[in-house]
mmCIF file of C-alpha atoms in Angstrom:
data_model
loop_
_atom_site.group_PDB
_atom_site.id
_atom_site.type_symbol
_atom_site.label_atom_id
_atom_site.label_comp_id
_atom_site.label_asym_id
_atom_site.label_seq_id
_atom_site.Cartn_x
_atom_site.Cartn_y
_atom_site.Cartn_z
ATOM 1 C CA UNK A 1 0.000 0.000 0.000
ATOM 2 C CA UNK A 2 1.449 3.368 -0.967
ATOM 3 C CA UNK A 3 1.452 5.533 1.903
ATOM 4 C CA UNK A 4 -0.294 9.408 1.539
ATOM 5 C CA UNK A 5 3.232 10.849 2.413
ATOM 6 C CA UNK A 6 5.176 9.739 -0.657
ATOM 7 C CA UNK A 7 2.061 10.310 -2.745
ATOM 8 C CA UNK A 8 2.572 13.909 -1.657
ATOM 9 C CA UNK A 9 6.607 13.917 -1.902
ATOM 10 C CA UNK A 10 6.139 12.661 -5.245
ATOM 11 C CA UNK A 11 3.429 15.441 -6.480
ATOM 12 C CA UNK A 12 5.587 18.234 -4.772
ATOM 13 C CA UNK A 13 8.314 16.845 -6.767
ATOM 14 C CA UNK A 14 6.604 16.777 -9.769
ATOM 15 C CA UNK A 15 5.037 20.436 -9.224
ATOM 16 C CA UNK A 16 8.353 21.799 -8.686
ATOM 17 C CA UNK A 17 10.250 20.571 -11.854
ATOM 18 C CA UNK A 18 6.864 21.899 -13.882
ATOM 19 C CA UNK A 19 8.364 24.892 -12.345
ATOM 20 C CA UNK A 20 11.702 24.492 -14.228
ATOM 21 C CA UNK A 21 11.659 25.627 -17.184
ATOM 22 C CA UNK A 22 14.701 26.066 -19.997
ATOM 23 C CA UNK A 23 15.874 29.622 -20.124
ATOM 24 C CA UNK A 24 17.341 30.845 -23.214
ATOM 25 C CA UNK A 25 21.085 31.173 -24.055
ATOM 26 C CA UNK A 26 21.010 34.791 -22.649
ATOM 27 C CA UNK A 27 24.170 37.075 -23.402
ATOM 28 C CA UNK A 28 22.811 40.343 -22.262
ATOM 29 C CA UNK A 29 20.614 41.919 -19.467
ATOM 30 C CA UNK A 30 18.246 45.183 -18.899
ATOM 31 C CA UNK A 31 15.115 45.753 -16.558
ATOM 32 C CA UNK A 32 13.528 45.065 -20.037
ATOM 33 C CA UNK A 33 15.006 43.730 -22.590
ATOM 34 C CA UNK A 34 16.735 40.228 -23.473
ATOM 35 C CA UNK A 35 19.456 39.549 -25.788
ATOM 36 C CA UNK A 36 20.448 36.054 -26.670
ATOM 37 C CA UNK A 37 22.012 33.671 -29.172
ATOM 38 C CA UNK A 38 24.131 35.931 -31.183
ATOM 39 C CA UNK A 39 26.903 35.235 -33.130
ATOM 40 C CA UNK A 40 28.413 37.137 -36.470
ATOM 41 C CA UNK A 41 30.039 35.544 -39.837
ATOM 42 C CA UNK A 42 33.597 35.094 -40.766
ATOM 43 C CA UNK A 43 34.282 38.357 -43.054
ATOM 44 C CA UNK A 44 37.978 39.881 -44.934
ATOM 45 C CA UNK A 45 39.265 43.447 -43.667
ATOM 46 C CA UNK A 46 37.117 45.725 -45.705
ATOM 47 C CA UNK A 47 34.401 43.732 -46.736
ATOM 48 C CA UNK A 48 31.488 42.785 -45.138
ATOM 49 C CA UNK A 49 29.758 40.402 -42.423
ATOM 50 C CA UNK A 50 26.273 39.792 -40.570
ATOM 51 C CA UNK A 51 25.566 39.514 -37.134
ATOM 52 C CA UNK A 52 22.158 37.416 -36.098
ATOM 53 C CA UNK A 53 20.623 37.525 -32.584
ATOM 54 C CA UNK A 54 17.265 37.399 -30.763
ATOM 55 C CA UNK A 55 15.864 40.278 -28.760
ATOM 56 C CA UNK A 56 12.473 39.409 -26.317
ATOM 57 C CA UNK A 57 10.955 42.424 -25.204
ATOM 58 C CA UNK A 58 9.588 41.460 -21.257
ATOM 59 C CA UNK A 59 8.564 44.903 -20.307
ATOM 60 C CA UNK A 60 4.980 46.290 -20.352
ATOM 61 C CA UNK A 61 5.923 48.687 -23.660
ATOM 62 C CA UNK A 62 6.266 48.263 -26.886
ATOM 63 C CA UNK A 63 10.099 49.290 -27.475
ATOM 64 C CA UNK A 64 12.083 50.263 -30.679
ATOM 65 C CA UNK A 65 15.302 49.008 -32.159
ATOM 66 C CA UNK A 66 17.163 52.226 -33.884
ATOM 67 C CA UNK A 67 20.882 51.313 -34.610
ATOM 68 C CA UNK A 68 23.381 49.269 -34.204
ATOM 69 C CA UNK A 69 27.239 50.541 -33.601
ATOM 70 C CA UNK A 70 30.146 47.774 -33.596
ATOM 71 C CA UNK A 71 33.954 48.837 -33.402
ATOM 72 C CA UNK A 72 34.497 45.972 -35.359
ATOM 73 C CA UNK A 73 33.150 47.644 -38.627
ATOM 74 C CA UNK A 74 32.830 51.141 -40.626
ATOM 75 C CA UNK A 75 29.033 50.699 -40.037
ATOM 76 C CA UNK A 76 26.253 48.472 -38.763
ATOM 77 C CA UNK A 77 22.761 48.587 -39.701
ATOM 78 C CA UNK A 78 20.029 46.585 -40.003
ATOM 79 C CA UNK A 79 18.983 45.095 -43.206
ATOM 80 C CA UNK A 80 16.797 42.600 -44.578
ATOM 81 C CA UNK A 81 16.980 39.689 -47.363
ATOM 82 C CA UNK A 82 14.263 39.456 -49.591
ATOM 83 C CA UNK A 83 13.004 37.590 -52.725
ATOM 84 C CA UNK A 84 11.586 39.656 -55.826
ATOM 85 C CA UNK A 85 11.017 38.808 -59.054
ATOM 86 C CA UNK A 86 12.925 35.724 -58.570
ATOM 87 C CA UNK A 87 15.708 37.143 -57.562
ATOM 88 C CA UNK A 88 17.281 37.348 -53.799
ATOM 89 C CA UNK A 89 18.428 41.047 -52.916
ATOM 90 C CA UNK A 90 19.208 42.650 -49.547
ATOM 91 C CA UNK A 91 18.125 46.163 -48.060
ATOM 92 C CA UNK A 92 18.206 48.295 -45.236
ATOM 93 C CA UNK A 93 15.327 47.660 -42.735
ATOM 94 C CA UNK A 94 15.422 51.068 -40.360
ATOM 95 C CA UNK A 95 14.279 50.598 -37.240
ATOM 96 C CA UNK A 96 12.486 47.627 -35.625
ATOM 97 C CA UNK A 97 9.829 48.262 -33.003
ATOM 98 C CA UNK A 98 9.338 44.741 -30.800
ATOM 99 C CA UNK A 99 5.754 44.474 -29.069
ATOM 100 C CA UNK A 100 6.037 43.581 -25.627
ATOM 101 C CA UNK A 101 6.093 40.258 -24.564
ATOM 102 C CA UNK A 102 7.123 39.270 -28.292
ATOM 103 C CA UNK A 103 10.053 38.517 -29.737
ATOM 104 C CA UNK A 104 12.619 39.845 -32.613
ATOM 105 C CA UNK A 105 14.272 37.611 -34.243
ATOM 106 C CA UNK A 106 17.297 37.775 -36.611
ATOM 107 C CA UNK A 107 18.214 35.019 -39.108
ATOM 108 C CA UNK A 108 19.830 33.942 -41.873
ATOM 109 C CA UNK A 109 17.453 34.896 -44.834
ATOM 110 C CA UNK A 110 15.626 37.045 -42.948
ATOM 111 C CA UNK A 111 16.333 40.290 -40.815
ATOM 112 C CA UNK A 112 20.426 40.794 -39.676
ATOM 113 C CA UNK A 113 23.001 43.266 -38.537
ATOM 114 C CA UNK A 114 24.835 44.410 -41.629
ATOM 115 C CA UNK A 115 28.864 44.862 -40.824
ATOM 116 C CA UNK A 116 30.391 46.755 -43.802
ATOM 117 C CA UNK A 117 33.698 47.240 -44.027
ATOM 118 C CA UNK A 118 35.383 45.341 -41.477
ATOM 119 C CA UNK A 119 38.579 46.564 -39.543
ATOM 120 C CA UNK A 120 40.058 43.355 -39.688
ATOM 121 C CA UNK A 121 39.047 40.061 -40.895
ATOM 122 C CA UNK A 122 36.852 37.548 -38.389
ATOM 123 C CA UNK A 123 37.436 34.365 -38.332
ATOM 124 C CA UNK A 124 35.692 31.207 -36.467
ATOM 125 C CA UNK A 125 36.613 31.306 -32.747
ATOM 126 C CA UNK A 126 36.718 35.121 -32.735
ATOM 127 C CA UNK A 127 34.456 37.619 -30.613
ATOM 128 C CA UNK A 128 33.364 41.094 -31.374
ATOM 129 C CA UNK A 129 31.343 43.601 -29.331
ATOM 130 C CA UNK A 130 27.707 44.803 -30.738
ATOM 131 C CA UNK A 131 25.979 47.750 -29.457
ATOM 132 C CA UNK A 132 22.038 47.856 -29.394
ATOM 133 C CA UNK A 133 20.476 51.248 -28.961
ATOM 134 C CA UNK A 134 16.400 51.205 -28.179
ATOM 135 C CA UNK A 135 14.229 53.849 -28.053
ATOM 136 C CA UNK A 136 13.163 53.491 -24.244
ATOM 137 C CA UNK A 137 15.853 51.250 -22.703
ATOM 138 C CA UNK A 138 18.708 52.791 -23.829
ATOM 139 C CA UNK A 139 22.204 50.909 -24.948
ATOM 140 C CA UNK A 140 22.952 46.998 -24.307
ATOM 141 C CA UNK A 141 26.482 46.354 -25.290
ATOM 142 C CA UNK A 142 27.152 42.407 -25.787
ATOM 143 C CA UNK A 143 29.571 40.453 -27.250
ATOM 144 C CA UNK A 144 29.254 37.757 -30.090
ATOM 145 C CA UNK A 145 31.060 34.744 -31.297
ATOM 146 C CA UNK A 146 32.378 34.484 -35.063
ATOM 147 C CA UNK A 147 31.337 31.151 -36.449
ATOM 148 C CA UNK A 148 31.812 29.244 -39.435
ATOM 149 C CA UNK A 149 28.680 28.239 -41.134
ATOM 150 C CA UNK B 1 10.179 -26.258 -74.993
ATOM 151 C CA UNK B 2 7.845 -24.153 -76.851
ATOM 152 C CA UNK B 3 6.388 -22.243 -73.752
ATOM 153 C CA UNK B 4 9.900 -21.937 -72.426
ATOM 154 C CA UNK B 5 10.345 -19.810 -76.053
ATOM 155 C CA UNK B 6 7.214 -18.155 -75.362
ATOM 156 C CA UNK B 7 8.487 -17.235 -71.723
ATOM 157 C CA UNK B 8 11.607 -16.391 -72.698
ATOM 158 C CA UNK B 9 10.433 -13.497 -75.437
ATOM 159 C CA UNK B 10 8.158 -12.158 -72.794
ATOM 160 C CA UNK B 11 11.369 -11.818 -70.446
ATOM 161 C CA UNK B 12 13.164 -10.020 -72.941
ATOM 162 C CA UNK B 13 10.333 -8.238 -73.927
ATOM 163 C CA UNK B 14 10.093 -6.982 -70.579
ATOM 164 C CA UNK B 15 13.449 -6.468 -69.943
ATOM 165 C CA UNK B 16 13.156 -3.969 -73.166
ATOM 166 C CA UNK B 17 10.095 -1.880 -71.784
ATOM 167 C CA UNK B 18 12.019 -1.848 -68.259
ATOM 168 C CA UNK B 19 14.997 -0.314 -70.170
ATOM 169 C CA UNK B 20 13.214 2.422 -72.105
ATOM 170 C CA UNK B 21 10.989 3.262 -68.691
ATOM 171 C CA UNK B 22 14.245 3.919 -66.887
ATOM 172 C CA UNK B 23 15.769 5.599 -69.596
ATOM 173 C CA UNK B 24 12.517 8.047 -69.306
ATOM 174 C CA UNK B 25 13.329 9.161 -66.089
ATOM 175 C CA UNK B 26 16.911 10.453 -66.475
ATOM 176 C CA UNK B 27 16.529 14.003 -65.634
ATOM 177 C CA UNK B 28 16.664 16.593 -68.487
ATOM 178 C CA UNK B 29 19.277 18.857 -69.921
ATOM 179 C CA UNK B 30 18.530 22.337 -68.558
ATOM 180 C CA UNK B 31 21.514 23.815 -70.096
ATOM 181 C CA UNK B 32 24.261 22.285 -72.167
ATOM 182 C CA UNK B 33 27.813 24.149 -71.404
ATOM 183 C CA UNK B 34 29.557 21.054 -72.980
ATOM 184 C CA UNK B 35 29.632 22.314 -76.584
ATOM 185 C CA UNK B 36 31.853 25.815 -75.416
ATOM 186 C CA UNK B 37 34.046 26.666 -72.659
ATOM 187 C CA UNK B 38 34.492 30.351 -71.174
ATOM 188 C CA UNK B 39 37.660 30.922 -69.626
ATOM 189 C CA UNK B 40 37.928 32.497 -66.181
ATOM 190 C CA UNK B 41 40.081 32.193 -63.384
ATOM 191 C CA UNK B 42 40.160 30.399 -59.808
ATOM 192 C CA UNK B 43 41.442 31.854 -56.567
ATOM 193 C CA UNK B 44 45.382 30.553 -57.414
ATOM 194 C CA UNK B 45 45.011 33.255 -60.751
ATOM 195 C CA UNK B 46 45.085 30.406 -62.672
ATOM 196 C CA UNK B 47 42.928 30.406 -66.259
ATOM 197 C CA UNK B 48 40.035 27.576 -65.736
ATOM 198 C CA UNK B 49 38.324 26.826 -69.331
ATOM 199 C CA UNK B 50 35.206 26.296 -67.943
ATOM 200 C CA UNK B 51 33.208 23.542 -67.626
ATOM 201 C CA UNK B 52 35.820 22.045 -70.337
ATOM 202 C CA UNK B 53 39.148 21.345 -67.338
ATOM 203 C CA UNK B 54 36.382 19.718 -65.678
ATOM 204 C CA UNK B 55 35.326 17.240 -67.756
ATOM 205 C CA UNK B 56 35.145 13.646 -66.356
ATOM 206 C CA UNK B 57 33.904 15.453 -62.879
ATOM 207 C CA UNK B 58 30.469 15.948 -61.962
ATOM 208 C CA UNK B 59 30.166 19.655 -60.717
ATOM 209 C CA UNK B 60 28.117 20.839 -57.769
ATOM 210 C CA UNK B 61 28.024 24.794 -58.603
ATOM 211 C CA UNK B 62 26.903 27.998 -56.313
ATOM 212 C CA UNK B 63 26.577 31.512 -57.049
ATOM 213 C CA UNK B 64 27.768 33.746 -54.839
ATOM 214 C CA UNK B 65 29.494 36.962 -54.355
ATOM 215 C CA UNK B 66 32.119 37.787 -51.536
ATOM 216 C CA UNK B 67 30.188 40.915 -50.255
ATOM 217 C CA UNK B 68 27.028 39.188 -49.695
ATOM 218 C CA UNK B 69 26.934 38.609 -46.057
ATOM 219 C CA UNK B 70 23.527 36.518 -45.629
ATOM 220 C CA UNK B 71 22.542 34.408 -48.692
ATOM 221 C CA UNK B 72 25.480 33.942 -49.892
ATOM 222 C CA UNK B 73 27.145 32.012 -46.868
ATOM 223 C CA UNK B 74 23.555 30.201 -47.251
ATOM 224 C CA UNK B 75 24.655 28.565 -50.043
ATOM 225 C CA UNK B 76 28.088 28.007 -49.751
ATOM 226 C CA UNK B 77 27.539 25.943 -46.284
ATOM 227 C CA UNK B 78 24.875 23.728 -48.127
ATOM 228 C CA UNK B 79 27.340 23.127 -50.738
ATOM 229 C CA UNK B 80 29.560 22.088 -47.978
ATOM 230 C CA UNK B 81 27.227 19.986 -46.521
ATOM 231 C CA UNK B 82 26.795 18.294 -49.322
ATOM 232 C CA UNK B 83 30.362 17.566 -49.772
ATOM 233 C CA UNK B 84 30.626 15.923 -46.040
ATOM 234 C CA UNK B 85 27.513 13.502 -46.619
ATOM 235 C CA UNK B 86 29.250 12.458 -49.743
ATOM 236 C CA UNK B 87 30.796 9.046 -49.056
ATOM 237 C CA UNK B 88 32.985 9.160 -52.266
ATOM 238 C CA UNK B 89 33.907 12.287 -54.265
ATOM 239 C CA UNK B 90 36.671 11.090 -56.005
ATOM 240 C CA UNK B 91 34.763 12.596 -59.058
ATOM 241 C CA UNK B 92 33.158 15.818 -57.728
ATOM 242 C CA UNK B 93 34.203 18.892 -57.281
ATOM 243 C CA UNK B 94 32.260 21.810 -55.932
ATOM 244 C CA UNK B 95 32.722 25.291 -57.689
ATOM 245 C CA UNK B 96 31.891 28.787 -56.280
ATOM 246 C CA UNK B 97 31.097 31.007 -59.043
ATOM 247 C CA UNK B 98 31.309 34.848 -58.270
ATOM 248 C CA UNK B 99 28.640 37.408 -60.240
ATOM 249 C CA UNK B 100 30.695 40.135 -58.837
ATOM 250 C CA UNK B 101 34.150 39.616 -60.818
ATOM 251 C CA UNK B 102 35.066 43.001 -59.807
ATOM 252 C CA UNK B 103 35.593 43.049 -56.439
ATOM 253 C CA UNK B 104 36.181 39.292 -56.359
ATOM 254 C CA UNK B 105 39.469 38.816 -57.344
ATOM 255 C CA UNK B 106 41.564 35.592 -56.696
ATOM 256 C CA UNK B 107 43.216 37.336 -53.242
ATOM 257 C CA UNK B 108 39.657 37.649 -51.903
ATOM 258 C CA UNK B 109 38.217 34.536 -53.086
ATOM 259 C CA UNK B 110 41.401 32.667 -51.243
ATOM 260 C CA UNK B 111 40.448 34.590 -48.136
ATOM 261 C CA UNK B 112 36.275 33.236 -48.422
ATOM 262 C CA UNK B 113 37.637 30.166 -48.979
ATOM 263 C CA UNK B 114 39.964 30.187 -45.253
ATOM 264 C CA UNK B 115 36.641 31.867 -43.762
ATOM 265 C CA UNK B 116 34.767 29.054 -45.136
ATOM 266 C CA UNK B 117 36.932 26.337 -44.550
ATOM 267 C CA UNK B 118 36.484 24.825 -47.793
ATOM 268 C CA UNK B 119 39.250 22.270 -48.554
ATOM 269 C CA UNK B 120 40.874 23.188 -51.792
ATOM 270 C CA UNK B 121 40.997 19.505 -52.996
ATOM 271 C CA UNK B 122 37.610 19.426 -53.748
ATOM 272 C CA UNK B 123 36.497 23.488 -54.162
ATOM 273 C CA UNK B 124 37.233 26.006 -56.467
ATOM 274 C CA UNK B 125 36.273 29.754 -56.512
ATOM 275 C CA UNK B 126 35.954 31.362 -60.281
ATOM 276 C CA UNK B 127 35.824 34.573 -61.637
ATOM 277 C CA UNK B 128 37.590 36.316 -64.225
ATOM 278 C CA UNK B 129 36.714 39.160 -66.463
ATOM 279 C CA UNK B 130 33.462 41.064 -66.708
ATOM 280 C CA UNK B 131 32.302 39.695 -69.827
ATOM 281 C CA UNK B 132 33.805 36.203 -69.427
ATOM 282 C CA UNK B 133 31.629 36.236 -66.051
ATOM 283 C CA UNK B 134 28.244 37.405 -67.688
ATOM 284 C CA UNK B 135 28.766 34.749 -70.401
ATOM 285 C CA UNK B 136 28.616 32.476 -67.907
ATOM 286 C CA UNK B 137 26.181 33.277 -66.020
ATOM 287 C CA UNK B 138 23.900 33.797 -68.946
ATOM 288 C CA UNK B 139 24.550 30.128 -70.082
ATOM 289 C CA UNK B 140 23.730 29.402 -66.613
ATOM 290 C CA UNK B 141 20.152 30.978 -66.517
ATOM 291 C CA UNK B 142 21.804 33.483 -64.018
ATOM 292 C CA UNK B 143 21.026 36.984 -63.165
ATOM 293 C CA UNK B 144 23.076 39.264 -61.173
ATOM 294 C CA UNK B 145 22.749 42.954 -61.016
ATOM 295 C CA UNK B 146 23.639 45.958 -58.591
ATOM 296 C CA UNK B 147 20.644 46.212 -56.471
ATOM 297 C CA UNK B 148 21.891 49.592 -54.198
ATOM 298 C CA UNK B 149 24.239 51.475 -53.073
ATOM 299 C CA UNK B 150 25.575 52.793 -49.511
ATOM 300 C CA UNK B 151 28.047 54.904 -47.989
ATOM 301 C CA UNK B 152 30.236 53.549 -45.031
ATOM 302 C CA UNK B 153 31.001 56.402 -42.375
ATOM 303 C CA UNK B 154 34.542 56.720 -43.889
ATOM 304 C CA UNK B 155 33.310 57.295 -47.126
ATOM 305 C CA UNK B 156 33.917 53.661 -48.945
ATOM 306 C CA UNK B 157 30.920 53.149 -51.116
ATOM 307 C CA UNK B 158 29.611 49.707 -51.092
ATOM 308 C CA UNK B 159 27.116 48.246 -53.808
ATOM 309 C CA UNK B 160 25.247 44.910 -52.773
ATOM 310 C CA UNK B 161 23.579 42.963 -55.451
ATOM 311 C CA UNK B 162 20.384 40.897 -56.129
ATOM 312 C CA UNK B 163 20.847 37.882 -57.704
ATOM 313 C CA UNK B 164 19.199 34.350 -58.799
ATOM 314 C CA UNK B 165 19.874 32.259 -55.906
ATOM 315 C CA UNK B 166 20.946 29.331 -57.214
ATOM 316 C CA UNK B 167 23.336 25.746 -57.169
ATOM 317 C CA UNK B 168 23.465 23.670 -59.446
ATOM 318 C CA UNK B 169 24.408 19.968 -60.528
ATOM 319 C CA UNK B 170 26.285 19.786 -63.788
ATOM 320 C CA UNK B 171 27.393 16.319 -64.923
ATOM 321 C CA UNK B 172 30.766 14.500 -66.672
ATOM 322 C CA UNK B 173 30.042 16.475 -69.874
ATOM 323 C CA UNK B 174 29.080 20.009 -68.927
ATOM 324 C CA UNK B 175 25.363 19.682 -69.129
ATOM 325 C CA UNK B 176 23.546 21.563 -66.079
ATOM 326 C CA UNK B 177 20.968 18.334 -65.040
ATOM 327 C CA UNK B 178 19.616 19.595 -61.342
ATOM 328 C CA UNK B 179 19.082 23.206 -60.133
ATOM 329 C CA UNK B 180 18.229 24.402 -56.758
ATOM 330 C CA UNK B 181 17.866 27.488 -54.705
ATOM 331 C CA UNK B 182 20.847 27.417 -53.407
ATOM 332 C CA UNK B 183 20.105 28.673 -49.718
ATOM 333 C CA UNK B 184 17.151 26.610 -49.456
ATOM 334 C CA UNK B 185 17.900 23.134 -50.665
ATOM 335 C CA UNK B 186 18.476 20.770 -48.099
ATOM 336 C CA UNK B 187 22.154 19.301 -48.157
ATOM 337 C CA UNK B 188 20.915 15.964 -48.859
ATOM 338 C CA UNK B 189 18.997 16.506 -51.679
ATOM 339 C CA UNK B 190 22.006 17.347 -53.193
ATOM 340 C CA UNK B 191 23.639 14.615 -52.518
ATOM 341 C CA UNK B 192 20.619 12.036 -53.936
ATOM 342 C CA UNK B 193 20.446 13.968 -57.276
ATOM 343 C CA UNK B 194 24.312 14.086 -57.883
ATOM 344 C CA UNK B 195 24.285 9.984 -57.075
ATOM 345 C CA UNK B 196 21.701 9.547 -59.911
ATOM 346 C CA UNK B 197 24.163 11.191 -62.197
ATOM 347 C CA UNK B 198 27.038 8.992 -61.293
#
């Protein structure tokens, strides 16, 4: 007969580890903002290189991506891929507001950081430092990884 | 003995119609390269008649340019996919072809290569002069074409393109056979379409 006390241990158990859940690979903090799972492409000195990440906005406002500085290129802006006509192009996306409670996601294909004109060439295994600046919360300043596809 | 006859002409009958069926499904000549060769150059400087020094290989083929910093990787890395799920590839070889010969010189082409890791055994990068380059590409079913234009903060202008994203699968004599979108196709697809060539 299975006693009422482990019956209980067990579900107290089992309510706690519902509890547990997987937190993303988080790089960067703010009262509001989370940045995780960046990481740029290998680039040449003076040519150029993309840097993906994912932003998730946890505060109560809507908040606004406007620019991107990096020391490790001329500029950094944020662009988009698209498909027209049949052909695949890329352009500059401006700035990126992020609902709250919602996620921003950039990816390959999709939205990225633009590096033009890199200061020195990135290989795999190298880091470089990425500055977000948002409308309400201000600067985050993280680092990312340089990997080889 | 005569229905043994009888079965026997119905066996090679059969073995006829199973011929001609499979024959059917070989997949079509897109483009046929094989009758002229263009002559550009790989990331050594050295001239590459193309597709005619590869004859003999079946060619896995991507468009890129150097300054394309999202699709372009795209592609490459499926190409190099591809080459690691291939068990054999004794005769393969996997060629980058640049639609921006300008900037894309051998030097910088070496360089994508290093940031790539693409082992030079089995991958070449091509370019060569404007109009060789077009010629290709035209052969190809290839467009390329300077999409806009921006200013770095120093004052280097940069162009970026937009372009047919593409690979494709060209067999032993210089006949495109497959094509892809070349940041889209899955690795192993690849790899099952080159193996019906071979």
């Amino acid at each position: 007969m299975i006693s009422a006390k482990y019956v209980i241990s067990v579900l107290f158990v089992a309510l706690a580890l519902m509890g547990c859940r997987p937190q993303p690979d988080k790089e960067s903090h703010s009262n509001t903002l989370e940045v995780y799972s960046g990481w740029a492409r290998p680039g040449t000195a003076g040519g150029n290189s993309a840097v993906y990440l994912t932003i998730y906005n946890g505060s109560g406002a809507t908040d606004t991506l406007q620019k991107v500085t990096t020391g490790a290129a001329a500029t950094a802006s944020i662009h988009e891929s698209y498909k027209a006509d049949g052909l695949s192009g890329m352009r500059a996306a401006g700035n990126q507001p992020i609902a709250p409670e919602t996620t921003l996601e950039l990816k390959p294909g999709g939205l990225h950081i633009m590096l033009m004109d890199l200061k020195k060439p990135l290989s795999a295994g190298d880091t470089i430092g990425v500055q977000l600046q948002f409308k309400t919360a201000g600067g985050i300043q993280f680092e990312v990884p340089v990997r080889a596809p | 003995m005569a229905s043994l006859k009888n079965f026997t002409g119905h066996l090679l009958l059969f073995a006829i119609a199973l011929l001609l069926i499979s024959g059917c499904e070989e997949p079509d000549v897109i483009h046929n390269l094989g009758n002229k060769s263009n002559i550009l150059v790989n990331q050594q400087g050295d001239t590459v008649r193309f597709p005619a020094d590869f004859r003999g290989q079946h060619l896995v083929i991507g468009f890129i340019y150097t300054h394309c910093p999202d699709i372009c990787p795209v592609t490459t890395a499926n190409m190099k996919q591809a080459y690691s799920q291939l068990k054999d590839t004794a005769d393969v070889e996997f060629v980058g072809i640049s639609f921006d010969p300008a900037r894309d010189t051998p030097a910088v082409l070496r360089q994508y290569m290093h940031n790539f890791k693409l082992p030079a055994d089995h991958f070449t990068m091509l370019t060569g002069d404007s109009a060789s380059v077009e010629s290709v590409l035209r052969r190809m079913g290839v467009e390329a074409a300077i999409s806009y234009r921006d200013t770095t903060a120093e004052g280097t202008v940069n162009y970026f393109m937009k372009h047919t994203d593409r690979i494709s699968i060209m067999d032993i004599r210089g006949r495109v056979r497959f094509e892809y979108p070349g940041s889209v196709v899955p690795p192993e697809h690849l790899v099952e379409d080159l193996n019906k060539l071979r």
